[in-house]
CSV table of C-alpha atoms in Angstrom, one decimal:
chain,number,residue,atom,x,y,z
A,143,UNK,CA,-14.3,6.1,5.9
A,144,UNK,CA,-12.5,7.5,2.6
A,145,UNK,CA,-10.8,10.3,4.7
A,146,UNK,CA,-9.4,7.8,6.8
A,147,UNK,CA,-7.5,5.9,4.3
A,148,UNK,CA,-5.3,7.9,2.2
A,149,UNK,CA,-1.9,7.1,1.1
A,150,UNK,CA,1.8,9.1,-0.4
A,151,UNK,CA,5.2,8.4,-0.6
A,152,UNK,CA,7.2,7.4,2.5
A,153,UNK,CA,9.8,9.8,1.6
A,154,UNK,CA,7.5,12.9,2.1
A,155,UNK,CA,7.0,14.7,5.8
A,156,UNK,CA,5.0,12.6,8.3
A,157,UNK,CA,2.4,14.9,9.7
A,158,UNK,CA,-0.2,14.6,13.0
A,159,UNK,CA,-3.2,13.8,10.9
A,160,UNK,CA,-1.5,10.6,9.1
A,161,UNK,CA,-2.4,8.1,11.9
A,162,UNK,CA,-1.2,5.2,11.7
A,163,UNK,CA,1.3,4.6,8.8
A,164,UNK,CA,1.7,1.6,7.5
A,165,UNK,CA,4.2,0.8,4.5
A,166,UNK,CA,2.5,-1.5,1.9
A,167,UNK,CA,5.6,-2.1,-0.4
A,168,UNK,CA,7.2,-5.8,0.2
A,169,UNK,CA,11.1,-4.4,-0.7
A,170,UNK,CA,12.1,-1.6,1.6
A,171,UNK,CA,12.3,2.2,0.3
A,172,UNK,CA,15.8,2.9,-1.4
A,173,UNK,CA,18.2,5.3,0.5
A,174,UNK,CA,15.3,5.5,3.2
A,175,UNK,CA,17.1,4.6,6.8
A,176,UNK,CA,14.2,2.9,9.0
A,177,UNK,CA,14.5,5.3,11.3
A,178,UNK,CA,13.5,8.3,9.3
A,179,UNK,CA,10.7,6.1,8.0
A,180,UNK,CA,9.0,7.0,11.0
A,181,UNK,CA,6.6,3.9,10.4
A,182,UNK,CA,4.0,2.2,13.2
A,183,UNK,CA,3.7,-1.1,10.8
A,184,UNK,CA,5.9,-2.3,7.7
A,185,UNK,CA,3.0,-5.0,6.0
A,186,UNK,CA,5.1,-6.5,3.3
A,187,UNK,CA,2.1,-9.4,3.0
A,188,UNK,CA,-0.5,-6.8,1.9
A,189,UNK,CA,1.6,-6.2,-1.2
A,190,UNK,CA,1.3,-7.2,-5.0
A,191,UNK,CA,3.3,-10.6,-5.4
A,192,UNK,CA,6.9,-10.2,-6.8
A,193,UNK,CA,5.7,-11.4,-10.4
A,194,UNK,CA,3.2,-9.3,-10.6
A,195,UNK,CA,5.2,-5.8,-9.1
A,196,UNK,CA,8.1,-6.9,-11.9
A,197,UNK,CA,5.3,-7.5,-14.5
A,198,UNK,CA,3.5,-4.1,-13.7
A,199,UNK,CA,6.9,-2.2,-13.7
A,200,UNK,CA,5.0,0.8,-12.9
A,201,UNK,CA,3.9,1.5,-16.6
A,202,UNK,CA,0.7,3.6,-16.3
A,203,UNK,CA,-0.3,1.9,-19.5
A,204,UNK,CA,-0.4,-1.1,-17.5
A,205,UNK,CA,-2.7,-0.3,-14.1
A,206,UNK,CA,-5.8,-1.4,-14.8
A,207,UNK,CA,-4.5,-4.7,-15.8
A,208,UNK,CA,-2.3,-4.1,-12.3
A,209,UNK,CA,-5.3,-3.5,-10.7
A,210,UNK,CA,-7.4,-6.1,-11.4
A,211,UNK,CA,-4.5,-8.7,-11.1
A,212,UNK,CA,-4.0,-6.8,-7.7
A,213,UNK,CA,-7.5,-7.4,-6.7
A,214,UNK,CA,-7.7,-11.0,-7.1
A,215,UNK,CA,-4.3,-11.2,-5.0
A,216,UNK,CA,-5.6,-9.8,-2.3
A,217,UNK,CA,-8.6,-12.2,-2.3
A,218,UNK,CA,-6.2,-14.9,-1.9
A,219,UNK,CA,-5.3,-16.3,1.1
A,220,UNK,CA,-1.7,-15.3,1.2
A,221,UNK,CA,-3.1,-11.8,1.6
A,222,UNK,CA,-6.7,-12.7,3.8
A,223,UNK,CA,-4.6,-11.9,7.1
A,224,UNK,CA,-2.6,-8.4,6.1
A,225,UNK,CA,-5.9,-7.6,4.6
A,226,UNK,CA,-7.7,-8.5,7.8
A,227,UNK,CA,-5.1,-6.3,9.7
A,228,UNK,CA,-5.7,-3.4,7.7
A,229,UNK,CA,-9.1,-2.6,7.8
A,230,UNK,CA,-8.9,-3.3,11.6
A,231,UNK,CA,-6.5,-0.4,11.8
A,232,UNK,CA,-8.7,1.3,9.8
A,233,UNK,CA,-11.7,0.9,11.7
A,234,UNK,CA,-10.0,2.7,14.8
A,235,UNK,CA,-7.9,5.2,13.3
A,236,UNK,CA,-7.2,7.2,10.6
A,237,UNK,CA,-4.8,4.7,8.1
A,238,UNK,CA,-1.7,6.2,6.0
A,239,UNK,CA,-0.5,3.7,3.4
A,240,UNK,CA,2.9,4.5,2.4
A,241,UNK,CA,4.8,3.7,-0.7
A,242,UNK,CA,8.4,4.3,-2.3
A,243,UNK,CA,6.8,4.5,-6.1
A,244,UNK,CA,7.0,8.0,-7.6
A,245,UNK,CA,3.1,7.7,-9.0
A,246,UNK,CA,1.3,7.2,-6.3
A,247,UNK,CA,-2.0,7.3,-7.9
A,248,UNK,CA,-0.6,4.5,-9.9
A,249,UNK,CA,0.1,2.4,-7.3
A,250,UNK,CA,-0.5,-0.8,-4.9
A,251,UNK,CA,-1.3,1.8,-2.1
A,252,UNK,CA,-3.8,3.6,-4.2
A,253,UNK,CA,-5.5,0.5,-5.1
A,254,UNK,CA,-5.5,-1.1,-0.8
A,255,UNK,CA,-6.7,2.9,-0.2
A,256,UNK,CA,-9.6,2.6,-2.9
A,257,UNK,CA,-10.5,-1.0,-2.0
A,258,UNK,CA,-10.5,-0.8,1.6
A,259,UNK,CA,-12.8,2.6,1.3
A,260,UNK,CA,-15.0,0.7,-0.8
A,261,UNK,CA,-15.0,-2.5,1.3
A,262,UNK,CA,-15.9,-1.1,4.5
């Protein structure tokens, strides 16, 4: 399953082999219209709680704190049913998980990608 969960930025070209693409950020993409997103879901429930994206503030110093604070959100219930979702769309197509931040590796969408991989 790990090359059927990948993820990049929204901003970059959507291509055939994406599948489905699913942003993962809960505030839209700045300067992105929705239109041009070219998007099949927008899943603002799959991502990290307000506190902890504002907390995080995408300092690399910071992920694997991120990560494991990440982790435990998504075990939550506030997450159980976004969670649920993806790794049904996962099991029947390929998955893109999208994201505005400039490090992707650094990221909520490279943690769900990881995660789910490993889950399933």
């Amino acid at each position: 399953m790990a090359e059927q969960i990948t993820c990049r930025r929204v901003y970059e070209e959507t291509a055939p082999k994406d599948g489905k693409r699913v942003l993962v950020d809960r505030v839209w993409p700045r300067g992105m219209r929705k239109e041009d997103a070219h998007l099949d879901e927008w899943l603002r429930d799959v991502a990290p709680s307000s506190e902890l994206r504002k907390w995080y503030g995408h300092e690399p110093s910071r992920f694997t704190e991120f990560r494991r604070r990440y982790l435990a959100e998504l075990r939550d219930a506030g997450h159980r049913e976004a969670v649920e979702h993806l790794r049904d769309l996962a099991a029947h197509d390929r998955l893109m998980l999208l994201t505005a931040t400039k490090d992707v590796d650094h990221s909520q969408a490279a943690v769900l990608a990881d995660w789910l991989t490993k889950e399933n």
